[in-house]
Short mmCIF file of N, CA and C and ligand atoms in Angstrom, two decimals:
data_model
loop_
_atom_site.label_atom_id
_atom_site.label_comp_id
_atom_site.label_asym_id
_atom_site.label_seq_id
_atom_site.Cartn_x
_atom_site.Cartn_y
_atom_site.Cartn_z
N UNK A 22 0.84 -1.20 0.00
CA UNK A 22 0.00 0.00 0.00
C UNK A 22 0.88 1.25 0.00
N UNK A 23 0.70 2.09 -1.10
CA UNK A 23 1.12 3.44 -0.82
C UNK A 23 0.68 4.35 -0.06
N UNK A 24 1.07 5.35 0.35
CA UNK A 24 0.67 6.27 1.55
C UNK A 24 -0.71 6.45 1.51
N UNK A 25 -1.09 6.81 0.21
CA UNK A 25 -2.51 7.61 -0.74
C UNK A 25 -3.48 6.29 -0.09
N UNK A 26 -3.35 5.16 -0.17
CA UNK A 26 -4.09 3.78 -0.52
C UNK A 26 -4.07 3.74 1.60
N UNK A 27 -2.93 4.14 2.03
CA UNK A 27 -3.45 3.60 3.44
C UNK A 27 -4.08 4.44 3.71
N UNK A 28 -4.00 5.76 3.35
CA UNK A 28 -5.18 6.76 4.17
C UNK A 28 -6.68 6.37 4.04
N UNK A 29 -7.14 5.92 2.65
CA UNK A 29 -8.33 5.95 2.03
C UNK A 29 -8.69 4.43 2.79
N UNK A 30 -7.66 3.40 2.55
CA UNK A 30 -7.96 2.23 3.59
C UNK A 30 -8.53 2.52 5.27
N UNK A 31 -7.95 2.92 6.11
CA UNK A 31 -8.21 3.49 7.07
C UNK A 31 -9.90 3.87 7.31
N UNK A 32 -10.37 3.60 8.12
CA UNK A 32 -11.47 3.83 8.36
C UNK A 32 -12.16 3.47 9.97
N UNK A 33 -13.39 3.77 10.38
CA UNK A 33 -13.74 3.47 11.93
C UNK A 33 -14.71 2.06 11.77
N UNK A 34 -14.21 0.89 12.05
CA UNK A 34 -14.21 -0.43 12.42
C UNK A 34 -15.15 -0.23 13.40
N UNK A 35 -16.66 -0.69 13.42
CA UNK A 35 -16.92 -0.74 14.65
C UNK A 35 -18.28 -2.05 14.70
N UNK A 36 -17.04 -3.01 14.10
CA UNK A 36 -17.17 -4.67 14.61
C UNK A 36 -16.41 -5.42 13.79
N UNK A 37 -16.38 -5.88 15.28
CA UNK A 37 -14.78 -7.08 15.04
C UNK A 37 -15.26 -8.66 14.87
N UNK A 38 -14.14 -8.70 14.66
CA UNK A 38 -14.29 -10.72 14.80
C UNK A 38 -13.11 -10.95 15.72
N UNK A 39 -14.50 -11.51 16.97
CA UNK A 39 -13.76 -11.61 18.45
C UNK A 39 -13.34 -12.79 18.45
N UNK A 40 -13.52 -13.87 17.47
CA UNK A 40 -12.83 -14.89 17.66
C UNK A 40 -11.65 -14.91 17.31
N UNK A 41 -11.28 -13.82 16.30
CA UNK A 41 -9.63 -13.82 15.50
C UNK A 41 -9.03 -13.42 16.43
N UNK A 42 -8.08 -14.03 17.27
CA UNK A 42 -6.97 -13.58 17.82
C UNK A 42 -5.97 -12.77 17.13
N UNK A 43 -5.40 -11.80 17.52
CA UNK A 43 -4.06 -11.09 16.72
C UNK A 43 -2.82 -11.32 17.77
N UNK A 44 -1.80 -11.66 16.68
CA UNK A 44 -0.83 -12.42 17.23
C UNK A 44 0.19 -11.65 17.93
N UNK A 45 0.38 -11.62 19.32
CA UNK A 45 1.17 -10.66 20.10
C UNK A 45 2.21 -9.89 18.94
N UNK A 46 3.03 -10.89 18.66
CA UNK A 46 4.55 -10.25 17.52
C UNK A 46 3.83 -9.32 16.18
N UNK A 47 2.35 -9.21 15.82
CA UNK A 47 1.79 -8.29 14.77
C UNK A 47 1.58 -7.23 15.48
N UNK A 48 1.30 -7.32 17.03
CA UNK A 48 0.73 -5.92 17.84
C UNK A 48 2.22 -5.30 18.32
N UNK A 49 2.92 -6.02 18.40
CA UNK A 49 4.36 -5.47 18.92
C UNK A 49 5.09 -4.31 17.14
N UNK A 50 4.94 -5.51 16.51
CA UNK A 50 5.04 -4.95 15.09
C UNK A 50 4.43 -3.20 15.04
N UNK A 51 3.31 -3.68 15.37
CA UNK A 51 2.48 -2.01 14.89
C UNK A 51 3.32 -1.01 15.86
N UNK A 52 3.72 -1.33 17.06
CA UNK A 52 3.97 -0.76 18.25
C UNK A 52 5.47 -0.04 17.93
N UNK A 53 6.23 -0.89 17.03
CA UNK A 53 7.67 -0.71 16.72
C UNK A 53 7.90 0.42 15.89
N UNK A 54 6.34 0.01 14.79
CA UNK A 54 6.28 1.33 13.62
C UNK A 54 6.15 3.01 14.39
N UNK A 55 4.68 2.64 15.31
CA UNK A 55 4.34 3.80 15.61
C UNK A 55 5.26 4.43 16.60
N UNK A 56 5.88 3.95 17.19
CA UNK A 56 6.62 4.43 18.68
C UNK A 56 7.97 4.93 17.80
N UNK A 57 8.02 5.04 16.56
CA UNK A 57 8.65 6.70 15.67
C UNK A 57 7.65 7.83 15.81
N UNK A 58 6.40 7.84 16.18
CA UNK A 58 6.09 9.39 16.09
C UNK A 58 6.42 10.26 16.75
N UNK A 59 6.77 11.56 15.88
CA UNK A 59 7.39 12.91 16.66
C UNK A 59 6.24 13.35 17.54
N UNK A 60 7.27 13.74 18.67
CA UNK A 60 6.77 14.50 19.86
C UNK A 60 7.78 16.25 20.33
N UNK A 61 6.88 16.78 20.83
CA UNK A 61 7.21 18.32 20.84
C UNK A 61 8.39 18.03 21.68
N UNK A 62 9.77 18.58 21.02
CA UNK A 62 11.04 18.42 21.41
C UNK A 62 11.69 17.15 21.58
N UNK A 63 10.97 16.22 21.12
CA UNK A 63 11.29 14.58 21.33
C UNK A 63 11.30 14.10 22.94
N UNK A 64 10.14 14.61 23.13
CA UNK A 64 9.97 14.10 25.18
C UNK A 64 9.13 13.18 25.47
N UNK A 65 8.41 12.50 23.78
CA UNK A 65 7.68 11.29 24.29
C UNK A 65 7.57 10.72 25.47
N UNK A 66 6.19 11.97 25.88
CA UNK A 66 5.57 12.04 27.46
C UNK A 66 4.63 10.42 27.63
N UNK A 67 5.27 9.66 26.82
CA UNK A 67 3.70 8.52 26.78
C UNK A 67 4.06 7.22 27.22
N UNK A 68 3.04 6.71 27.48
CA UNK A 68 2.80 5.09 27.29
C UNK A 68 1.57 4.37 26.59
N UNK A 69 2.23 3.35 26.06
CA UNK A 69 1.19 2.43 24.86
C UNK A 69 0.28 1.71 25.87
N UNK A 70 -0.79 1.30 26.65
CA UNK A 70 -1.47 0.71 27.14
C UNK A 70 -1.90 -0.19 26.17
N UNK A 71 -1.93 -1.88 26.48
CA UNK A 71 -2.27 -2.81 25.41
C UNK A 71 -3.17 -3.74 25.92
N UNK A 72 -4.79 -3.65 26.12
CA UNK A 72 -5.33 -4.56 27.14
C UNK A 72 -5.85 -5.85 25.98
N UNK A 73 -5.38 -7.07 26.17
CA UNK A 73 -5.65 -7.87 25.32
C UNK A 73 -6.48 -8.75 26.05
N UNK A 74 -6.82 -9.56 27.59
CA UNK A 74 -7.34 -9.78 28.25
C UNK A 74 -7.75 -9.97 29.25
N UNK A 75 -9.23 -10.08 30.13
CA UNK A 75 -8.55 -10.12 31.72
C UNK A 75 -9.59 -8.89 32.02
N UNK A 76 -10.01 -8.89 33.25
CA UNK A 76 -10.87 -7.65 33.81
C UNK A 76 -11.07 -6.58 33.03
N UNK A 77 -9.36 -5.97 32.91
CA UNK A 77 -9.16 -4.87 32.83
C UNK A 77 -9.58 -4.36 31.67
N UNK A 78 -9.71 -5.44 30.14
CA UNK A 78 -10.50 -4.88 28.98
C UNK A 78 -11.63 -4.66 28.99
N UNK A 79 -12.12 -5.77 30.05
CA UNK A 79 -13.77 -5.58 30.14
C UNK A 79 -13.94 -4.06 30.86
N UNK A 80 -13.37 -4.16 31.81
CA UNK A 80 -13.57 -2.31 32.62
C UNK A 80 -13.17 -1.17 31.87
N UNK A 81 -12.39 -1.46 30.54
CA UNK A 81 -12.21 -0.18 29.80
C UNK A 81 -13.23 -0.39 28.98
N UNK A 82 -13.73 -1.46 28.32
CA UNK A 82 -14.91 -1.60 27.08
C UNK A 82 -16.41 -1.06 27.75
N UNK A 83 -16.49 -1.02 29.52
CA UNK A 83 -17.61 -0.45 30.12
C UNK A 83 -17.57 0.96 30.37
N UNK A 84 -16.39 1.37 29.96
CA UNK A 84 -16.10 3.05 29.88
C UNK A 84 -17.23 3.50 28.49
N UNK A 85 -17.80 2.95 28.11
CA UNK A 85 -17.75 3.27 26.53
C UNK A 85 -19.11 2.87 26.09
N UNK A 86 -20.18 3.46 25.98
CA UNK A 86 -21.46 2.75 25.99
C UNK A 86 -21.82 2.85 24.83
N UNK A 87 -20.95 1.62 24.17
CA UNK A 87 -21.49 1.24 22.36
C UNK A 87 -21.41 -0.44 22.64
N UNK A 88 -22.82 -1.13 22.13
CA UNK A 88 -22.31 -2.79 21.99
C UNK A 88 -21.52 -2.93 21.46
N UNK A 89 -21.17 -2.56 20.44
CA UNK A 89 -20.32 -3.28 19.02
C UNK A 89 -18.60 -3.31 19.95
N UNK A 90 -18.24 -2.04 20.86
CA UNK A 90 -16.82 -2.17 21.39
C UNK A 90 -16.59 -3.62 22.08
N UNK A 91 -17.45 -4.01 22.55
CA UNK A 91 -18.14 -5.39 23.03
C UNK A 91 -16.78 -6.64 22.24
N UNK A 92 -17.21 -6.19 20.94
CA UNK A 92 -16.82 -6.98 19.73
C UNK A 92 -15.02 -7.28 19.57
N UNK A 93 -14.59 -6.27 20.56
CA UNK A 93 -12.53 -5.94 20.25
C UNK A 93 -11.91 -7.29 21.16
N UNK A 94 -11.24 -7.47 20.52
CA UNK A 94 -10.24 -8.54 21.17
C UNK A 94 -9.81 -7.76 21.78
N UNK A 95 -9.12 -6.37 21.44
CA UNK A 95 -8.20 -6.09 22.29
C UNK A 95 -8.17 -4.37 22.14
N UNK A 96 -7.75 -3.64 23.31
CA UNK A 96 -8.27 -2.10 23.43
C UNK A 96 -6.64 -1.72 23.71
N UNK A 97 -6.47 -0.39 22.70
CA UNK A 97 -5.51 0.55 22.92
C UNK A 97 -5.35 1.67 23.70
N UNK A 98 -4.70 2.15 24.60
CA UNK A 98 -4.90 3.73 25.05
C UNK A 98 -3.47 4.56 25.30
N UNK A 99 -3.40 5.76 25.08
CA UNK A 99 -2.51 5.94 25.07
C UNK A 99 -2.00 6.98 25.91
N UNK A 100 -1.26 6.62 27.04
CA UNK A 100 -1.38 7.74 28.28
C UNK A 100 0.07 8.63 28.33
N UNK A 101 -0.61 9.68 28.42
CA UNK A 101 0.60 10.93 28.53
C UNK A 101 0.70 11.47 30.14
N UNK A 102 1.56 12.06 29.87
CA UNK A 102 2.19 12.28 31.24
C UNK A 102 2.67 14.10 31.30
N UNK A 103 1.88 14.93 31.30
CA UNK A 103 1.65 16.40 31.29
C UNK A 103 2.53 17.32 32.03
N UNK A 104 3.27 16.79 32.74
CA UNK A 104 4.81 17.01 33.61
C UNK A 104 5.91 16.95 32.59
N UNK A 105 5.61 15.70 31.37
CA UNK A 105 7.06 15.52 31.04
C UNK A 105 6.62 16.20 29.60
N UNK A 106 5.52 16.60 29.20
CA UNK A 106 5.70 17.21 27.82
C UNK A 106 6.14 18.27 27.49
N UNK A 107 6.05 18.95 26.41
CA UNK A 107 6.53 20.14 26.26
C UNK A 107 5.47 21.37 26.54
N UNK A 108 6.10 22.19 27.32
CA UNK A 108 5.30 23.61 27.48
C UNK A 108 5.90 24.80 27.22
N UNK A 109 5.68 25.41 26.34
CA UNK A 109 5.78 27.11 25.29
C UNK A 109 5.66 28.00 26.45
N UNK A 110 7.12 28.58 26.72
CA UNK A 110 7.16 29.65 28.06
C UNK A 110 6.14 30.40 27.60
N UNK A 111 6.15 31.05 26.61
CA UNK A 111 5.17 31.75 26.16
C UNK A 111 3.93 32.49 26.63
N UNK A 112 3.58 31.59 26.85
CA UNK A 112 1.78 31.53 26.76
C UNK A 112 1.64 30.05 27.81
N UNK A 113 2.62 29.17 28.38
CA UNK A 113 2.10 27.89 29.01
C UNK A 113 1.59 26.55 28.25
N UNK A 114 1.07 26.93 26.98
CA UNK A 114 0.67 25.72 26.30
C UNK A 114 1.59 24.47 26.34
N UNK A 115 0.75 22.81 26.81
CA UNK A 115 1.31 22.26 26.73
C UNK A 115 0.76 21.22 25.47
N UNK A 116 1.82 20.58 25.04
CA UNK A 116 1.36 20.18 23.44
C UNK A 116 0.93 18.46 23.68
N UNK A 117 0.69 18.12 25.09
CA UNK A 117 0.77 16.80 25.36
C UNK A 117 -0.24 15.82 24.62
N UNK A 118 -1.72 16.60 24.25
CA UNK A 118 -2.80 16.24 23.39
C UNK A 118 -1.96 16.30 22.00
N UNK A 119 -1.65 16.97 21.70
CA UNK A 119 -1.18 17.07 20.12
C UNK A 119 -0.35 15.91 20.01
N UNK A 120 0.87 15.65 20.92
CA UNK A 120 1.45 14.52 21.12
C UNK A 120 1.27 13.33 20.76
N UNK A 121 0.09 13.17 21.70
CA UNK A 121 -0.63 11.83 21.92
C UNK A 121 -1.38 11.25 20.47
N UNK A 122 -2.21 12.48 20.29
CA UNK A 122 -2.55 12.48 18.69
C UNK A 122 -2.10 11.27 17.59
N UNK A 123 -0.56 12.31 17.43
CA UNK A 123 0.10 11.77 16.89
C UNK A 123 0.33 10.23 16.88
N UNK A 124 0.77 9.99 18.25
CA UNK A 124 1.22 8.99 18.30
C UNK A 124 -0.05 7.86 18.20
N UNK A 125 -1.12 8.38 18.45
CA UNK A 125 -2.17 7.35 18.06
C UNK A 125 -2.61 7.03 16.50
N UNK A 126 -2.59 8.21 15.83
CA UNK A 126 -2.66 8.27 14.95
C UNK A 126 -1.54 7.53 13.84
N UNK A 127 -0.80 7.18 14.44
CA UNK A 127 0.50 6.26 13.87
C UNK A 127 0.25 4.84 14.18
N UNK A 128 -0.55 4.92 14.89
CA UNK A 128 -0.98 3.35 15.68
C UNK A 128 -1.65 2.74 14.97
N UNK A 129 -2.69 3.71 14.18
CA UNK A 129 -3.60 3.64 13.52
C UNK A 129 -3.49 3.15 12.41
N UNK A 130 -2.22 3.77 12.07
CA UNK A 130 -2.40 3.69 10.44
C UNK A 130 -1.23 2.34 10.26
N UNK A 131 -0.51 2.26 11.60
CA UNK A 131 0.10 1.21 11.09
C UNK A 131 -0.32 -0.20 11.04
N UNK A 132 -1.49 0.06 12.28
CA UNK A 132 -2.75 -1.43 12.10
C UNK A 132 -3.49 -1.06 10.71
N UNK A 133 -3.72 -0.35 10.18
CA UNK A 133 -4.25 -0.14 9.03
C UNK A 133 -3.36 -1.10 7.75
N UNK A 134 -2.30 -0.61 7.98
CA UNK A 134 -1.06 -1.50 6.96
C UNK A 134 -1.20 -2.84 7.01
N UNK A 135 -1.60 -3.39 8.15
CA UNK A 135 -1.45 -5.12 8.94
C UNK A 135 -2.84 -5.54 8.44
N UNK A 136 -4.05 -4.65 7.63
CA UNK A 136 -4.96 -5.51 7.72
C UNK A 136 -5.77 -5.52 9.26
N UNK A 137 -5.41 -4.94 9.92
CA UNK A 137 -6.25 -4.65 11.41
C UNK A 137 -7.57 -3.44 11.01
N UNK A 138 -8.26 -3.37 11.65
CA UNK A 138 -9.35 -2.47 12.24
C UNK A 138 -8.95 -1.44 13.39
N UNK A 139 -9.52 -0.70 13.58
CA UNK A 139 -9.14 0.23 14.88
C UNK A 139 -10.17 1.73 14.21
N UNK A 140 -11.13 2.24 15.51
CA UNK A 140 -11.65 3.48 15.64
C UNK A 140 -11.29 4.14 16.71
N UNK A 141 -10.79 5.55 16.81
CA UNK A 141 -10.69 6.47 17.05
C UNK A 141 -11.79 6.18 18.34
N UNK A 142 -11.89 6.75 19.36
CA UNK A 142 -12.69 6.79 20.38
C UNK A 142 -12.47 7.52 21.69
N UNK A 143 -13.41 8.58 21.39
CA UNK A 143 -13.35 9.61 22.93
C UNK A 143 -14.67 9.82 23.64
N UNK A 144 -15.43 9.51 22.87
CA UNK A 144 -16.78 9.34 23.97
C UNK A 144 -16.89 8.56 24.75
N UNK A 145 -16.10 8.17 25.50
CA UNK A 145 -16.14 7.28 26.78
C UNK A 145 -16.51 8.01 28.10
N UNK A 146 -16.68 7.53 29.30
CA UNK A 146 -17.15 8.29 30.26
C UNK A 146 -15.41 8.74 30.98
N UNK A 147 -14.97 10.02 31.27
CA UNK A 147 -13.64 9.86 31.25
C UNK A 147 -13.23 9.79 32.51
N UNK A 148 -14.19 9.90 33.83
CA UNK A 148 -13.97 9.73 35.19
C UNK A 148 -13.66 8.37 35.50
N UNK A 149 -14.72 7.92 34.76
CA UNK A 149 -14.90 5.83 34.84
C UNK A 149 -13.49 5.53 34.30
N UNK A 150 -13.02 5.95 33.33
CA UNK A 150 -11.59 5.67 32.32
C UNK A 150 -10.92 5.86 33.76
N UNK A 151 -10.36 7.17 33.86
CA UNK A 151 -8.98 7.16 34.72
C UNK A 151 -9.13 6.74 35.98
N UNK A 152 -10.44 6.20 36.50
CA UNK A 152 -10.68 5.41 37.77
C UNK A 152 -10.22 3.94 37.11
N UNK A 153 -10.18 3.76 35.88
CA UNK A 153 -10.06 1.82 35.94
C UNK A 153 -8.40 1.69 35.44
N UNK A 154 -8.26 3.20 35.06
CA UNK A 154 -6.53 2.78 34.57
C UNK A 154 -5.97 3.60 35.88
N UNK A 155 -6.28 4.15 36.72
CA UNK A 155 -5.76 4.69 38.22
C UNK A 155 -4.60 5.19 37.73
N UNK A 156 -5.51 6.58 36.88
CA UNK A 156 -4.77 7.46 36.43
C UNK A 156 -3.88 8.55 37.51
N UNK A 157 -2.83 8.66 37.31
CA UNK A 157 -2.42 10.09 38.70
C UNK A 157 -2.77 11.25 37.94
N UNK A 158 -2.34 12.28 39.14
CA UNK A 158 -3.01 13.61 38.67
C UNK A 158 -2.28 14.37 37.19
N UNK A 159 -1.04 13.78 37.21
CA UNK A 159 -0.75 14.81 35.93
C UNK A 159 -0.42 14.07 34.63
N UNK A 160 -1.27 12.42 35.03
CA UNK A 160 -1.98 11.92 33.77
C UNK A 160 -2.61 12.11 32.66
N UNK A 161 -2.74 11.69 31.51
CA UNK A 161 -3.98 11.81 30.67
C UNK A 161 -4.66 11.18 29.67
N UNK A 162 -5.56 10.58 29.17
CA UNK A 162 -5.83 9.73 27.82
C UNK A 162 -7.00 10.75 27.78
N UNK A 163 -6.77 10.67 26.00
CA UNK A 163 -7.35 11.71 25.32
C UNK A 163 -7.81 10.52 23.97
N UNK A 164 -7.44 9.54 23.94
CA UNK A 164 -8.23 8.63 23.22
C UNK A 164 -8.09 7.44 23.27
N UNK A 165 -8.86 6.18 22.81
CA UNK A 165 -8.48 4.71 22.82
C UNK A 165 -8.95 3.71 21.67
N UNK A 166 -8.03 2.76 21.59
CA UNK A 166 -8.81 2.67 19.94
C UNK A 166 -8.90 0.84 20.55
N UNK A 167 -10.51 0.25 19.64
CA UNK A 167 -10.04 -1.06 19.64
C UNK A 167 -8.90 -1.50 18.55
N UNK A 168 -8.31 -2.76 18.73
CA UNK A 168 -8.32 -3.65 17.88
C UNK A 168 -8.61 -4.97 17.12
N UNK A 169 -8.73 -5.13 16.13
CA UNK A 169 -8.79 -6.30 15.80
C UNK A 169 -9.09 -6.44 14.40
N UNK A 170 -9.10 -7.65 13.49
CA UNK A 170 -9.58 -8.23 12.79
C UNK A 170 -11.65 -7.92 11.99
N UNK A 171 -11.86 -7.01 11.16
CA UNK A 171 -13.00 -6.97 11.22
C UNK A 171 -13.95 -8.46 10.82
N UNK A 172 -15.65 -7.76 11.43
CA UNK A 172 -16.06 -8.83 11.60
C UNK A 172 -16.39 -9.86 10.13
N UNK A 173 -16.64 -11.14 10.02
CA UNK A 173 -17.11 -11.64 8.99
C UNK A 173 -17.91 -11.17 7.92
N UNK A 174 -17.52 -10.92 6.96
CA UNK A 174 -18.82 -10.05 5.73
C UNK A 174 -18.65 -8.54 6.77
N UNK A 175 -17.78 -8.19 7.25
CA UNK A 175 -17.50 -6.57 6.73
C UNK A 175 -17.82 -5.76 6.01
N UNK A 176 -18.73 -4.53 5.48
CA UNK A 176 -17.82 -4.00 4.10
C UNK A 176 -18.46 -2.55 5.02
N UNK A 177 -17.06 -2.21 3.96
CA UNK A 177 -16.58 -0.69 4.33
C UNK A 177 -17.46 0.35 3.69
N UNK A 178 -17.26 1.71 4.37
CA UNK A 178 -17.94 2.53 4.43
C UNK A 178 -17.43 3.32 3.09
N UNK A 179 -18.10 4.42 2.81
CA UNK A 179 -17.97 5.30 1.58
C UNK A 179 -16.88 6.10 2.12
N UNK A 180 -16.58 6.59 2.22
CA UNK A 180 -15.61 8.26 3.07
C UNK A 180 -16.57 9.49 2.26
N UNK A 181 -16.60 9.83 3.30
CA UNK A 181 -18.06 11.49 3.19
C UNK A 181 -16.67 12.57 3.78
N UNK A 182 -16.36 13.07 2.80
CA UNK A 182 -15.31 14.55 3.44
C UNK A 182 -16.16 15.99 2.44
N UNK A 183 -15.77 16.89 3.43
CA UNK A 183 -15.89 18.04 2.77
C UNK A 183 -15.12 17.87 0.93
N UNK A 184 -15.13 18.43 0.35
CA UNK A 184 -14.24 19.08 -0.97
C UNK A 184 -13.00 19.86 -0.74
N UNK A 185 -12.02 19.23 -1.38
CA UNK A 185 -10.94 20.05 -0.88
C UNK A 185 -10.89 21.25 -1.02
N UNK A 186 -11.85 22.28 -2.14
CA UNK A 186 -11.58 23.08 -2.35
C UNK A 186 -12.62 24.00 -1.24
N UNK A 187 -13.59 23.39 -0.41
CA UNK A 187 -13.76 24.47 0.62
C UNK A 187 -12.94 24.51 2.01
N UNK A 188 -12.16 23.35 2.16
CA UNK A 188 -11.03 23.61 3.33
C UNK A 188 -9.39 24.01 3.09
N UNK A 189 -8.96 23.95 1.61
CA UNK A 189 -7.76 24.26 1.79
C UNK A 189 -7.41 25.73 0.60
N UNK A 190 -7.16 26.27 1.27
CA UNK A 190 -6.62 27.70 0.40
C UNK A 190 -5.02 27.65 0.30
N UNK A 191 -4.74 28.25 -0.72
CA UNK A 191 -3.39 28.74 -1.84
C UNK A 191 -3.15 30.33 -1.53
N UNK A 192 -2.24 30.30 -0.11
CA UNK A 192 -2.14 32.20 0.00
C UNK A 192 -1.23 32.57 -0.26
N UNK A 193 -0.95 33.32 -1.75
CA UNK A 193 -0.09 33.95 -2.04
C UNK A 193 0.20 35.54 -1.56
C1 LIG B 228 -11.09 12.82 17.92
C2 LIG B 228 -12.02 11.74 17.46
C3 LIG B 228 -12.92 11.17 18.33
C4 LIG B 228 -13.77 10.15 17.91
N1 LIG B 228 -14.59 9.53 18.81
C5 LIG B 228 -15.38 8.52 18.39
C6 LIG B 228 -16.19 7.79 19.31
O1 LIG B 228 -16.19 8.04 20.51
N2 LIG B 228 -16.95 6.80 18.83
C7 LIG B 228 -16.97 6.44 17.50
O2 LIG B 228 -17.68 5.50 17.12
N3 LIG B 228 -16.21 7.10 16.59
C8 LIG B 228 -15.42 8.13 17.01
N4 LIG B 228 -14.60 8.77 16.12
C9 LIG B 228 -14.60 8.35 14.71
C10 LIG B 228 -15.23 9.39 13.77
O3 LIG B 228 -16.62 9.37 13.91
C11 LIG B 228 -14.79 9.07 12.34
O4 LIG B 228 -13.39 9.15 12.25
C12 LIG B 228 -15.40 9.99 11.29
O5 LIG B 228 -16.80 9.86 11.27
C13 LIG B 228 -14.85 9.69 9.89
O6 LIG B 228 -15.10 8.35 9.53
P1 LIG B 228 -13.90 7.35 9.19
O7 LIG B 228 -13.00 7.28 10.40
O8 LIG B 228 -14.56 6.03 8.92
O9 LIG B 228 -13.17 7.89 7.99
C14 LIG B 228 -13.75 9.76 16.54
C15 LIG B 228 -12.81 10.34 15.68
C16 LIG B 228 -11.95 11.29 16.13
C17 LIG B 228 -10.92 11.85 15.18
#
């Protein structure tokens, strides 16, 4: 797949096939790709959270009130640490969301490459979240994605975007 072909591949999965196991060394794989994404000054404030089974997926999949999450073998999250990121004397801004972003967004696309599934996900309840990952105070997850294998007879969605020509301008 070329760059063009994984973006348009890419899409929000939201049902899996919970019987397909994914094989630790493919999730480590994705983990190897993405854990290159740039971070503000290179302070990769983060950690990969990888819940594959055991309470603890079930208590993050009850953060999240959709059946279909029901459906993930296995849940991603990705926790930053707001002490160690970068902050712009400036003005204080710290870029730890933008960060994280990133680095999910690399997660994404590199399960995208593998033939995996994975959606984007922030509507979770976020008190319930950092009570089941016993988040500290200058913690943060700002998103979590499942993974897995989509479900049997899948098929993918259209992609609905604006037109490029009402979001991107040429300022000379
Ligand atoms: C920041 C962000 C938060 C999102 N949160 C959710 C979510 O909580 N639940 C969900 O089903 N999809 C969520 N999505 C997925 C979007 O709905 C989806 O990316 C968008 O509709 C475009 O569709 P596509 O991903 O299939 O191209 C989220 C996406 C982003 C970027």
């Amino acid at each position: 797949m070329n760059f063009k072909e994984l973006v348009l591949t890419r899409e929000s999965v939201r049902s899996y096939d919970s019987e397909k196991p994914i094989p630790m060394d493919l999730i480590i794989d994705i983990l190897e790709t993405a854990h290159f994404a740039p971070s503000a000054v290179n302070n990769q404030p983060w950690e990969i959270l990888v819940f594959t089974s055991g309470e603890k997926l079930e208590e993050i999949k009850s953060c999240y009130k959709r059946d279909w999450i029901n459906s993930a073998p296995v849940i991603i999250a990705v926790k930053g640490d707001k002490s160690k990121s970068w902050i712009r004397k400036t003005d204080g801004y710290n870029s730890l969301e933008t960060d994280l972003a990133i680095l999910m967004d690399h997660i994404i696309l590199a399960a995208t490459e593998k033939g995996l599934g994975t959606c984007w996900v922030e509507n979770y309840i976020p008190e319930k979240l950092a009570e089941v990952l016993e988040l500290k105070p200058n913690e943060e997850i700002f998103a979590i994605t499942p993974l897995g294998y989509p479900s049997k007879g899948y098929i993918s969605h259209q992609k609905k975007r604006k037109s490029l020509n009402e979001i991107a301008f040429v300022i000379k």
